[in-house]
CSV table of C-alpha atoms in Angstrom, one decimal:
chain,number,residue,atom,x,y,z
A,1,MET,CA,2.0,-7.9,46.4
A,2,VAL,CA,4.8,-7.5,43.9
A,3,GLU,CA,6.0,-10.8,42.6
A,4,GLY,CA,9.4,-12.1,42.0
A,5,ILE,CA,12.7,-12.0,43.7
A,6,ARG,CA,15.4,-9.3,43.3
A,7,ILE,CA,18.9,-10.8,43.1
A,8,GLY,CA,22.0,-8.7,43.5
A,9,VAL,CA,25.6,-9.6,42.5
A,10,LEU,CA,28.3,-8.0,44.5
A,11,ALA,CA,30.3,-5.9,42.0
A,12,LEU,CA,33.2,-4.6,44.0
A,13,GLN,CA,35.7,-6.7,41.9
A,14,GLY,CA,35.9,-9.9,39.9
A,15,ALA,CA,33.9,-11.9,37.5
A,16,PHE,CA,30.5,-10.6,38.5
A,17,ILE,CA,29.2,-10.1,35.0
A,18,GLU,CA,29.0,-13.8,34.3
A,19,HIS,CA,26.6,-14.2,37.2
A,20,ILE,CA,24.5,-11.4,35.9
A,21,HIS,CA,24.2,-13.1,32.5
A,22,ALA,CA,23.4,-16.5,34.1
A,23,LEU,CA,20.6,-14.9,36.2
A,24,ASN,CA,19.2,-13.0,33.3
A,25,ALA,CA,19.1,-16.2,31.3
A,26,LEU,CA,16.8,-17.6,33.9
A,27,ARG,CA,14.3,-14.8,33.9
A,28,ASN,CA,11.9,-16.4,31.5
A,29,THR,CA,11.5,-19.5,33.6
A,30,GLU,CA,12.1,-18.4,37.1
A,31,ASP,CA,10.4,-15.9,39.3
A,32,ILE,CA,13.1,-13.2,39.1
A,33,ARG,CA,11.9,-9.6,39.2
A,34,ASP,CA,15.3,-7.9,39.0
A,35,VAL,CA,19.0,-8.6,38.6
A,36,LEU,CA,21.4,-5.8,39.9
A,37,GLU,CA,25.0,-5.1,40.3
A,38,VAL,CA,25.7,-4.1,44.0
A,39,ARG,CA,28.4,-1.7,45.0
A,40,THR,CA,26.7,0.4,47.6
A,41,LYS,CA,24.4,0.1,50.6
A,42,ALA,CA,21.6,1.7,48.6
A,43,GLU,CA,21.9,-1.0,46.0
A,44,LEU,CA,22.2,-3.7,48.7
A,45,ASP,CA,18.9,-2.4,50.1
A,46,GLN,CA,17.2,-3.0,46.8
A,47,VAL,CA,17.8,-6.8,46.7
A,48,ASP,CA,16.3,-9.8,48.4
A,49,ALA,CA,19.2,-12.2,47.7
A,50,LEU,CA,22.9,-11.8,46.9
A,51,ILE,CA,25.6,-13.6,45.0
A,52,ILE,CA,29.2,-12.9,46.0
A,53,PRO,CA,31.3,-13.8,42.9
A,54,GLY,CA,34.7,-15.1,42.2
A,55,GLY,CA,37.7,-12.8,42.0
A,56,GLU,CA,40.2,-11.9,44.6
A,57,SER,CA,38.7,-12.2,48.1
A,58,THR,CA,41.5,-10.2,49.7
A,59,SER,CA,40.8,-7.3,47.4
A,60,MET,CA,37.0,-7.6,47.7
A,61,ALA,CA,37.2,-7.6,51.5
A,62,LEU,CA,39.4,-4.5,51.6
A,63,ILE,CA,37.3,-2.6,49.1
A,64,ALA,CA,34.1,-3.5,51.1
A,65,GLU,CA,35.6,-2.3,54.3
A,66,ARG,CA,37.1,0.9,53.1
A,67,CYS,CA,34.0,1.8,51.0
A,68,GLY,CA,31.9,1.3,54.2
A,69,ILE,CA,29.8,-1.6,53.0
A,70,LEU,CA,31.3,-4.4,55.1
A,71,GLU,CA,29.0,-4.0,58.1
A,72,ASP,CA,26.0,-3.7,55.8
A,73,LEU,CA,27.0,-7.0,54.1
A,74,ARG,CA,27.5,-8.7,57.4
A,75,ALA,CA,24.0,-7.7,58.4
A,76,PHE,CA,22.6,-8.8,55.1
A,77,VAL,CA,24.1,-12.3,55.1
A,78,ARG,CA,22.9,-13.0,58.6
A,79,THR,CA,19.4,-13.5,57.4
A,80,LYS,CA,19.0,-13.1,53.6
A,81,PRO,CA,19.7,-15.7,51.0
A,82,THR,CA,23.4,-15.4,49.9
A,83,TRP,CA,25.6,-17.5,47.7
A,84,GLY,CA,29.3,-17.2,47.8
A,85,THR,CA,31.3,-18.7,44.9
A,86,CYS,CA,35.1,-19.1,45.2
A,87,ALA,CA,36.2,-15.7,46.6
A,88,GLY,CA,32.7,-15.3,47.8
A,89,LEU,CA,32.9,-18.5,49.8
A,90,ILE,CA,36.0,-17.2,51.6
A,91,LEU,CA,34.2,-14.0,52.4
A,92,LEU,CA,31.2,-15.7,53.8
A,93,ALA,CA,33.2,-17.9,56.1
A,94,LYS,CA,33.7,-17.5,59.9
A,95,THR,CA,37.2,-18.9,59.6
A,96,ALA,CA,39.7,-18.7,56.7
A,97,ILE,CA,43.3,-20.0,56.7
A,98,HIS,CA,46.2,-19.3,54.3
A,99,THR,CA,45.1,-15.7,54.0
A,100,LYS,CA,47.4,-12.7,53.6
A,101,LYS,CA,49.7,-11.4,56.3
A,102,GLY,CA,47.5,-9.8,58.9
A,103,GLY,CA,44.6,-11.9,57.8
A,104,GLN,CA,41.6,-10.6,55.9
A,105,LYS,CA,38.2,-9.4,56.9
A,106,LEU,CA,35.3,-11.9,56.6
A,107,LEU,CA,31.6,-11.7,56.7
A,108,ASP,CA,31.7,-14.2,59.5
A,109,ALA,CA,28.4,-16.0,58.7
A,110,LEU,CA,29.1,-19.5,57.4
A,111,PRO,CA,30.4,-21.7,60.2
A,112,VAL,CA,33.1,-23.5,58.3
A,113,THR,CA,36.9,-23.2,57.9
A,114,VAL,CA,37.9,-22.3,54.4
A,115,SER,CA,41.4,-22.8,53.1
A,116,ARG,CA,42.3,-20.2,50.5
A,117,ASN,CA,44.1,-21.5,47.4
A,118,GLN,CA,43.7,-25.1,48.6
A,119,PHE,CA,44.8,-26.4,45.3
A,120,GLY,CA,47.9,-24.2,44.9
A,121,ARG,CA,48.6,-21.4,42.4
A,122,GLN,CA,47.3,-21.2,38.9
A,123,VAL,CA,49.0,-24.3,37.7
A,124,ASP,CA,46.7,-26.5,39.7
A,125,SER,CA,43.4,-25.1,38.5
A,126,PHE,CA,41.3,-28.0,37.1
A,127,THR,CA,37.8,-29.2,35.9
A,128,ILE,CA,36.1,-32.3,37.1
A,129,ARG,CA,32.7,-34.0,36.3
A,130,LEU,CA,30.9,-35.2,39.4
A,131,SER,CA,27.5,-36.6,40.0
A,132,SER,CA,25.5,-34.1,42.0
A,133,PRO,CA,22.4,-35.5,43.7
A,134,CYS,CA,21.7,-32.2,45.3
A,135,LEU,CA,20.8,-30.8,41.9
A,136,GLY,CA,18.1,-33.5,41.4
A,137,LYS,CA,17.7,-37.2,42.0
A,138,ASP,CA,18.7,-38.4,38.5
A,139,ALA,CA,20.6,-35.3,37.6
A,140,GLU,CA,23.3,-35.5,34.9
A,141,PRO,CA,26.9,-35.0,36.3
A,142,PHE,CA,27.9,-31.4,36.6
A,143,ASN,CA,31.2,-30.0,35.2
A,144,TYR,CA,32.9,-28.3,38.1
A,145,VAL,CA,35.5,-25.6,37.3
A,146,PHE,CA,38.1,-24.8,40.0
A,147,ILE,CA,40.3,-21.8,39.5
A,148,ARG,CA,42.9,-21.1,42.3
A,149,ALA,CA,40.1,-22.5,44.4
A,150,PRO,CA,39.5,-22.5,48.1
A,151,ALA,CA,38.1,-25.5,49.8
A,152,ILE,CA,36.2,-26.2,53.0
A,153,VAL,CA,38.5,-28.0,55.3
A,154,SER,CA,36.2,-28.3,58.3
A,155,ILE,CA,32.5,-27.9,59.2
A,156,ASP,CA,32.2,-26.1,62.4
A,157,ASP,CA,28.4,-26.4,63.1
A,158,PRO,CA,26.2,-29.6,62.8
A,159,GLU,CA,23.6,-27.6,60.9
A,160,VAL,CA,26.0,-27.2,57.9
A,161,GLU,CA,24.9,-29.5,55.1
A,162,PRO,CA,27.6,-30.9,52.8
A,163,LEU,CA,26.5,-30.9,49.2
A,164,VAL,CA,29.4,-31.8,47.0
A,165,GLN,CA,32.6,-33.5,47.9
A,166,LEU,CA,35.7,-34.1,45.7
A,167,PRO,CA,37.1,-37.6,45.3
A,168,PRO,CA,40.1,-38.2,47.6
A,169,GLY,CA,43.4,-37.0,46.3
A,170,HIS,CA,42.5,-33.6,44.8
A,171,GLY,CA,44.2,-30.9,46.7
A,172,GLN,CA,47.5,-30.2,48.4
A,173,THR,CA,47.1,-31.1,52.1
A,174,GLU,CA,46.3,-34.1,54.3
A,175,ALA,CA,42.7,-32.9,54.5
A,176,SER,CA,42.4,-33.7,50.8
A,177,GLU,CA,43.0,-37.4,51.4
A,178,ASN,CA,39.4,-37.8,52.5
A,179,GLY,CA,38.0,-35.7,49.7
A,180,LEU,CA,37.6,-32.0,50.2
A,181,LEU,CA,34.2,-30.3,50.5
A,182,VAL,CA,33.4,-27.9,47.8
A,183,ALA,CA,29.8,-27.0,48.3
A,184,VAL,CA,27.8,-26.5,51.5
A,185,LYS,CA,24.5,-25.1,52.7
A,186,TYR,CA,23.7,-23.5,56.0
A,187,ARG,CA,20.4,-21.8,56.7
A,188,ASN,CA,20.1,-18.9,54.3
A,189,LEU,CA,23.7,-19.5,52.9
A,190,LEU,CA,25.1,-21.4,50.0
A,191,GLY,CA,28.9,-21.7,49.7
A,192,THR,CA,30.7,-23.2,46.7
A,193,SER,CA,34.4,-23.3,45.8
A,194,PHE,CA,33.8,-23.7,42.1
A,195,HIS,CA,32.6,-21.4,39.4
A,196,PRO,CA,29.3,-22.5,38.0
A,197,GLU,CA,29.0,-19.2,36.1
A,198,LEU,CA,31.8,-20.2,33.8
A,199,THR,CA,29.8,-23.0,32.2
A,200,SER,CA,26.5,-22.7,30.3
A,201,ASP,CA,25.0,-25.2,32.7
A,202,ASN,CA,22.7,-23.1,34.9
A,203,ARG,CA,21.6,-25.7,37.4
A,204,TRP,CA,23.4,-24.2,40.3
A,205,HIS,CA,21.9,-20.8,39.6
A,206,LYS,CA,18.5,-22.4,39.5
A,207,TYR,CA,19.3,-24.1,42.8
A,208,PHE,CA,20.1,-20.8,44.4
A,209,VAL,CA,17.1,-19.0,42.9
A,210,HIS,CA,14.8,-21.7,44.3
A,211,MET,CA,16.6,-21.5,47.6
A,212,ALA,CA,16.1,-17.8,47.7
A,213,LEU,CA,12.4,-18.0,46.6
A,214,SER,CA,11.6,-20.5,49.4
A,215,ALA,CA,13.2,-18.4,52.1
B,1,MET,CA,27.6,-31.8,21.4
B,2,PRO,CA,31.2,-32.9,20.8
B,3,GLU,CA,33.6,-33.0,23.7
B,4,PRO,CA,36.0,-30.1,23.4
B,5,SER,CA,39.6,-30.9,22.5
B,6,LYS,CA,42.3,-30.9,25.1
B,7,GLU,CA,43.7,-27.8,23.5
B,8,GLN,CA,40.3,-26.1,23.7
B,9,LYS,CA,39.9,-27.1,27.3
B,10,HIS,CA,43.2,-25.6,28.1
B,11,ILE,CA,42.4,-22.3,26.4
B,12,THR,CA,39.1,-22.2,28.3
B,13,THR,CA,40.8,-22.8,31.6
B,14,MET,CA,43.4,-20.1,30.9
B,15,ARG,CA,40.6,-17.6,30.1
B,16,ASN,CA,38.6,-18.6,33.2
B,17,MET,CA,41.7,-17.7,35.2
B,18,THR,CA,42.1,-14.3,33.7
B,19,ASP,CA,38.4,-13.6,34.0
B,20,GLN,CA,38.9,-13.5,37.8
B,21,PHE,CA,41.1,-10.4,37.3
B,22,LYS,CA,38.4,-8.3,35.9
B,23,ASN,CA,37.2,-5.1,37.5
B,24,GLY,CA,40.3,-4.8,39.6
B,25,VAL,CA,43.7,-3.4,39.8
B,26,ILE,CA,47.0,-5.2,39.2
B,27,VAL,CA,50.0,-3.2,40.5
B,28,SER,CA,53.4,-3.4,38.9
B,29,VAL,CA,56.0,-4.0,41.6
B,30,GLU,CA,59.8,-4.1,41.7
B,31,THR,CA,60.3,-5.6,45.1
B,32,SER,CA,58.6,-7.8,47.7
B,33,ASP,CA,58.1,-4.7,49.9
B,34,HIS,CA,56.1,-3.1,47.0
B,35,ALA,CA,54.1,-6.3,46.7
B,36,VAL,CA,53.2,-6.5,50.4
B,37,LEU,CA,52.0,-2.9,50.3
B,38,ALA,CA,49.9,-3.5,47.2
B,39,GLU,CA,48.3,-6.6,48.8
B,40,LYS,CA,47.7,-4.6,52.0
B,41,VAL,CA,45.7,-1.9,50.2
B,42,GLY,CA,43.5,-4.2,48.0
B,43,ALA,CA,45.3,-4.9,44.7
B,44,LEU,CA,44.0,-8.1,43.2
B,45,GLY,CA,47.5,-9.1,41.9
B,46,VAL,CA,50.9,-7.8,41.2
B,47,GLU,CA,53.2,-7.8,38.1
B,48,ALA,CA,56.9,-8.2,38.8
B,49,VAL,CA,58.9,-5.8,36.7
B,50,ALA,CA,62.4,-4.5,36.5
B,51,ASN,CA,63.8,-2.2,39.2
B,52,VAL,CA,63.6,1.2,37.6
B,53,GLU,CA,66.3,2.8,39.9
B,54,ALA,CA,68.8,0.1,38.9
B,55,PHE,CA,68.0,0.7,35.2
B,56,LYS,CA,68.4,4.5,35.6
B,57,LYS,CA,71.8,4.0,37.2
B,58,ASP,CA,72.8,2.0,34.1
B,59,ILE,CA,74.5,-0.7,36.0
B,60,ALA,CA,75.0,-2.8,32.9
B,61,LYS,CA,74.4,-1.8,29.3
B,62,ASP,CA,72.5,-5.0,28.7
B,63,ILE,CA,70.2,-4.7,31.8
B,64,PRO,CA,67.3,-7.1,31.1
B,65,LEU,CA,64.4,-4.7,31.9
B,66,ILE,CA,62.5,-7.5,33.7
B,67,ALA,CA,62.6,-8.6,37.3
B,68,ASP,CA,65.2,-11.0,38.5
B,69,PRO,CA,63.7,-14.5,38.9
B,70,ALA,CA,65.0,-14.4,42.5
B,71,THR,CA,62.9,-11.3,43.1
B,72,VAL,CA,59.9,-13.0,41.6
B,73,ARG,CA,60.3,-16.0,44.0
B,74,ASP,CA,60.7,-13.5,46.9
B,75,ILE,CA,57.5,-11.8,45.9
B,76,LEU,CA,55.7,-15.2,45.6
B,77,ASN,CA,56.8,-16.0,49.2
B,78,SER,CA,55.6,-12.6,50.5
B,79,ILE,CA,52.0,-12.4,49.3
B,80,VAL,CA,49.1,-14.7,48.6
B,81,LEU,CA,47.8,-12.7,45.6
B,82,PRO,CA,48.5,-13.8,42.0
B,83,VAL,CA,51.9,-12.8,40.8
B,84,ILE,CA,52.4,-12.1,37.1
B,85,ALA,CA,56.0,-12.1,35.8
B,86,ARG,CA,56.9,-9.8,33.0
B,87,VAL,CA,59.1,-11.2,30.3
B,88,ARG,CA,60.5,-9.7,27.1
B,89,GLN,CA,58.6,-10.3,23.9
B,90,GLY,CA,59.7,-13.5,22.2
B,91,HIS,CA,61.9,-14.6,25.1
B,92,PHE,CA,60.4,-18.0,25.7
B,93,ILE,CA,63.2,-19.3,27.9
B,94,GLU,CA,62.7,-16.4,30.2
B,95,ALA,CA,59.0,-17.2,30.3
B,96,GLU,CA,59.7,-20.9,31.1
B,97,VAL,CA,62.0,-19.9,33.9
B,98,MET,CA,59.3,-17.7,35.4
B,99,GLU,CA,56.7,-20.5,35.0
B,100,ALA,CA,59.0,-22.9,36.8
B,101,SER,CA,59.6,-20.3,39.5
B,102,GLY,CA,55.9,-20.5,40.4
B,103,ALA,CA,54.5,-17.4,38.8
B,104,ASP,CA,50.7,-17.4,38.3
B,105,ALA,CA,50.8,-15.7,34.9
B,106,ILE,CA,53.3,-14.3,32.4
B,107,ASP,CA,53.1,-10.9,30.7
B,108,GLU,CA,54.9,-11.1,27.3
B,109,HIS,CA,56.0,-7.4,27.1
B,110,GLU,CA,57.4,-5.3,24.4
B,111,VAL,CA,59.3,-3.3,27.0
B,112,ASP,CA,62.6,-3.4,25.1
B,113,SER,CA,61.3,-3.5,21.6
B,114,LYS,CA,61.3,-0.5,19.4
B,115,ASN,CA,58.0,-1.7,17.9
B,116,THR,CA,55.4,-4.4,18.6
B,117,ASP,CA,56.6,-6.8,15.9
B,118,VAL,CA,54.3,-9.7,16.6
B,119,GLY,CA,56.5,-11.8,14.3
B,120,ILE,CA,58.9,-12.4,17.2
B,121,ALA,CA,56.2,-13.0,19.8
B,122,MET,CA,56.4,-16.5,21.3
B,123,ASP,CA,53.9,-19.3,21.1
B,124,LYS,CA,51.8,-18.7,24.2
B,125,LYS,CA,49.8,-21.9,24.1
B,126,ASN,CA,52.4,-24.2,25.6
B,127,PHE,CA,52.3,-22.6,29.1
B,128,LYS,CA,50.3,-24.1,31.9
B,129,ILE,CA,49.6,-20.6,33.2
B,130,PRO,CA,47.9,-17.6,31.4
B,131,VAL,CA,50.0,-15.4,29.2
B,132,PHE,CA,49.2,-11.7,28.7
B,133,ALA,CA,50.2,-9.8,25.6
B,134,GLY,CA,50.1,-6.2,24.4
B,135,ALA,CA,48.2,-4.7,21.5
B,136,ALA,CA,47.7,-1.3,20.0
B,137,ASN,CA,44.8,-2.2,17.7
B,138,LEU,CA,42.3,-5.0,17.1
B,139,LYS,CA,44.5,-7.0,14.6
B,140,GLU,CA,47.4,-7.1,17.1
B,141,ALA,CA,45.0,-8.2,19.8
B,142,LEU,CA,43.5,-11.0,17.8
B,143,THR,CA,47.0,-12.1,16.6
B,144,ALA,CA,48.1,-12.3,20.2
B,145,ILE,CA,45.0,-14.2,21.2
B,146,ASN,CA,45.5,-16.6,18.3
B,147,GLN,CA,49.0,-17.3,19.6
B,148,GLY,CA,47.5,-18.2,23.0
B,149,ALA,CA,47.2,-14.9,25.0
B,150,SER,CA,44.5,-15.0,27.6
B,151,LEU,CA,44.5,-11.3,28.5
B,152,ILE,CA,45.2,-8.4,26.3
B,153,ARG,CA,46.7,-5.1,27.7
B,154,THR,CA,47.3,-1.9,25.8
B,155,THR,CA,50.7,-1.7,24.3
B,156,TYR,CA,53.4,0.2,26.0
B,157,ASN,CA,55.2,2.2,23.4
B,158,GLY,CA,56.9,4.8,25.6
B,159,LYS,CA,60.4,4.6,27.0
B,160,TYR,CA,60.5,2.6,30.2
B,161,ASP,CA,61.1,5.5,32.6
B,162,ALA,CA,58.7,7.9,30.8
B,163,PRO,CA,55.3,6.1,30.7
B,164,ASN,CA,53.0,7.7,28.3
B,165,ILE,CA,49.3,7.8,29.3
B,166,ASP,CA,48.3,9.3,26.0
B,167,LYS,CA,49.6,6.2,24.1
B,168,THR,CA,47.6,4.1,26.5
B,169,VAL,CA,44.4,6.0,25.9
B,170,GLN,CA,45.1,5.9,22.2
B,171,ALA,CA,45.6,2.1,22.1
B,172,LEU,CA,42.5,1.4,24.3
B,173,ASN,CA,40.3,3.7,22.1
B,174,LYS,CA,41.6,2.1,19.0
B,175,ILE,CA,40.9,-1.5,20.1
B,176,VAL,CA,37.5,-0.6,21.5
B,177,SER,CA,36.4,1.4,18.4
B,178,GLU,CA,37.6,-1.3,16.0
B,179,ILE,CA,35.6,-3.9,18.0
B,180,ASN,CA,32.5,-1.7,17.5
B,181,ASP,CA,33.3,-1.1,13.9
B,182,LEU,CA,33.7,-4.9,13.3
B,183,ALA,CA,30.4,-5.5,15.1
B,184,GLU,CA,28.6,-2.9,13.0
B,185,GLY,CA,30.2,-4.2,9.8
B,186,LYS,CA,32.3,-1.1,9.1
B,187,ILE,CA,35.4,-3.3,9.2
B,188,THR,CA,35.0,-6.8,7.6
B,189,VAL,CA,36.1,-10.0,9.2
B,190,ALA,CA,38.1,-10.8,6.0
B,191,SER,CA,40.1,-7.6,6.3
B,192,LEU,CA,41.7,-8.9,9.5
B,193,GLY,CA,43.2,-11.9,7.8
B,194,SER,CA,42.1,-15.4,7.1
B,195,ASP,CA,44.0,-16.9,10.1
B,196,LEU,CA,42.0,-14.6,12.4
B,197,GLU,CA,38.6,-15.3,10.9
B,198,ASP,CA,37.1,-17.5,13.6
B,199,LEU,CA,38.2,-15.2,16.4
B,200,ALA,CA,37.0,-12.1,14.5
B,201,LYS,CA,33.6,-13.7,13.9
B,202,GLY,CA,33.3,-14.2,17.7
B,203,VAL,CA,34.3,-10.7,18.4
B,204,ALA,CA,31.8,-9.3,15.9
B,205,LYS,CA,29.0,-11.3,17.4
B,206,ASN,CA,29.8,-10.7,21.1
B,207,LYS,CA,31.1,-7.1,20.6
B,208,LYS,CA,34.1,-7.9,22.8
B,209,LEU,CA,37.3,-9.8,22.9
B,210,PRO,CA,37.1,-13.4,24.2
B,211,VAL,CA,39.6,-12.4,26.9
B,212,PRO,CA,39.8,-9.5,29.4
B,213,LEU,CA,41.2,-6.2,28.0
B,214,PHE,CA,43.3,-4.2,30.5
B,215,ALA,CA,44.7,-0.7,30.3
B,216,ASP,CA,48.4,-0.5,31.0
B,217,GLY,CA,51.0,2.2,30.7
B,218,GLY,CA,51.6,5.3,32.8
B,219,ILE,CA,48.6,4.8,35.0
B,220,VAL,CA,49.3,6.4,38.4
B,221,LEU,CA,46.2,8.6,38.9
B,222,PRO,CA,42.8,7.5,40.0
B,223,SER,CA,41.0,9.7,37.5
B,224,ASP,CA,43.0,8.0,34.7
B,225,ALA,CA,42.1,4.6,36.0
B,226,ALA,CA,38.4,5.4,36.1
B,227,MET,CA,38.6,6.9,32.7
B,228,MET,CA,40.1,3.7,31.3
B,229,MET,CA,37.2,1.7,32.8
B,230,GLU,CA,34.7,4.1,31.2
B,231,LEU,CA,36.5,3.8,27.9
B,232,GLY,CA,35.9,0.1,27.9
B,233,ALA,CA,38.8,-1.6,29.8
B,234,ASP,CA,38.0,-4.6,32.0
B,235,GLY,CA,40.7,-3.6,34.5
B,236,VAL,CA,43.9,-1.6,34.9
B,237,ILE,CA,47.6,-2.3,35.5
B,238,VAL,CA,49.2,0.4,37.6
B,239,SER,CA,52.8,1.6,36.8
B,240,SER,CA,55.5,0.7,39.2
B,241,LEU,CA,56.3,4.4,39.3
B,242,VAL,CA,53.4,4.7,41.8
B,243,PHE,CA,55.8,3.6,44.5
B,244,TYR,CA,57.8,6.8,44.0
B,245,VAL,CA,54.9,9.2,44.9
B,246,PRO,CA,54.8,10.5,48.5
B,247,ASN,CA,52.0,8.3,49.7
B,248,PRO,CA,51.9,5.2,47.5
B,249,ASP,CA,49.4,3.3,49.8
B,250,ARG,CA,46.9,6.1,49.6
B,251,ARG,CA,47.4,6.6,45.9
B,252,ILE,CA,47.0,2.8,45.1
B,253,TRP,CA,44.0,2.7,47.3
B,254,SER,CA,42.4,5.6,45.5
B,255,ILE,CA,43.0,4.0,42.2
B,256,ILE,CA,41.3,0.8,43.4
B,257,LYS,CA,38.3,2.7,44.6
B,258,ALA,CA,38.2,4.7,41.3
B,259,VAL,CA,38.1,1.4,39.4
B,260,THR,CA,35.3,0.0,41.5
B,261,HIS,CA,33.2,3.1,41.4
B,262,TYR,CA,34.2,4.4,38.0
B,263,ASN,CA,30.6,4.9,36.8
B,264,ASP,CA,29.6,6.9,39.8
B,265,PRO,CA,31.2,10.3,39.9
B,266,SER,CA,29.7,11.2,43.3
B,267,LYS,CA,31.6,8.2,44.8
B,268,LEU,CA,34.8,9.3,43.0
B,269,ILE,CA,34.6,12.8,44.5
B,270,LYS,CA,34.1,11.4,47.9
B,271,TYR,CA,36.7,8.6,48.0
B,272,VAL,CA,39.5,9.7,45.7
B,273,GLU,CA,42.5,11.3,47.3
B,274,TYR,CA,45.9,11.8,45.5
C-alpha cells in the first residue's frame, strides 16, 4: 500500500501558492505524499484531499463552472476531506448571502449560511489573536488574519461543529453582537474565514492534514 | 521574536490584501455597466478609469483622465467585487477622495505624465487601503514599494487611447530579468541605492518582489494575457478598450480562462475564443 496523503490546492484563481508552500513545509513531519495545484478534473482525480484558497469567490465559481469542473468539485467535496479558507468557505457553503447580482454558484456542501464581506470592504480587514482550544488543549493563541472576510452567520445542521468564534462586536451586522463564527467543521469539511496561510504558524495546516489522514 | 511595529503590521495587511488578487484578472472599466459585465463573467476586480469616449471628444482641455468619484461610487454600489480607483501620479488629494468614497484600493497612475518621474509620486503608506504603482524596471518597482505600494504593475507609457502592448512586455521582461540578475549576483544590491538595500536583499533572496506583479497596458487579447503570466506576471489588468470590441463578455471571459490555464496550451486552444 502506498503511504501518505495527496493534497491538492484549487488553483483557478487567488492566493493558492501560499497554501502549497505551507503544505510543502510540513512534508518532513507529516505523512504527505504529494502536493498539487488543481485546475482540471484530471488533477482533481489525483488528490485525496483539497484546499480551496482565498481569492475572489465570485471569480472562482464562474471559472470552475465554465471550465467544466464545478460538478466534479461538488462530487469531491461530498465525501473527501476539503478545507475552504475565505473565498473557499463561501464556495463550500450551502447558502451564501451578500453575493453578486444573480447570486453565485456554490459547492453546496457545508450546511451553514455564509455572509460574504461580513466585515466590509478593504478598510475593515484586521488581525486578532485568539486562544484556540481546537488546535490543542494548551495551545498558544493563534494570530487570525481577516482580509475582506466572510463570516458564518448561521449553522444550519446540528452536526456542524463550531471551532472558533470572534469576540462580540467584530463585524458589521446584528449577528456580530454575539460573536461571529469564523471556523467550523462538518464531517469531511473544514471551513475558515481567515487566512492561516498568510502567517508562518502552520498549526491550522497540521490540523487539516490530520483531519484528512484520519478520514 | 520582537512584535512587529504598527507600520510593519499595516504593510503586511496591505500586502495580504493584494495577495488575494493573484492569478486573476482585473478589468479596467469606465461605467457601472462595464463593471457589472466584468463581474458577471468572472473578473476578480475592476479598476475605475476615465471615460475614453469623453476624452476623445475633448470636452475640456484639462480633462482629468481618471474616473469621476461619482462614477466610482456608482460602481461600488453595482458590484460586490473589489473596486480599484485610478488616480494621477502624485495627486494625493484625489487619492484621499477615492479612499473616502469607499474604494478598495488605489492605483497611482502615470496616465498623464510624460515620464514616470517617481520624484512626484505620493507617500503611499498613509492610506488604509492598498496602493498600486507602476514600474518599468526593478529600481522603479523597489522605489514604489519603499513608498508603500503593495502591488506593482507595468508602467503605461503609451498615449491613453493607443495602448501599447510592446511597452508592457518590455517593462515586464525588464523587471523579471533584473530580479533574476539580482538573485544571481549580476546586479548588486548596492547598485540599486542605499535606501532600497533592505528591499533589494529580500528580492535577491526570494527571487521575487514582496508584492504581486501585474501586467497592465494594452491587454485585450487572451494570448497576450497568457503570455504575460508565462513571462512572470502574477495577474493582469485588462484595458478598458475591451468594452469596445464586438463581444466584450466573450472576450473578457476568454482572457480569464487564458490566465487560469496559461501553462496548458491544450486548454487554451479549447477555451479561448476572440
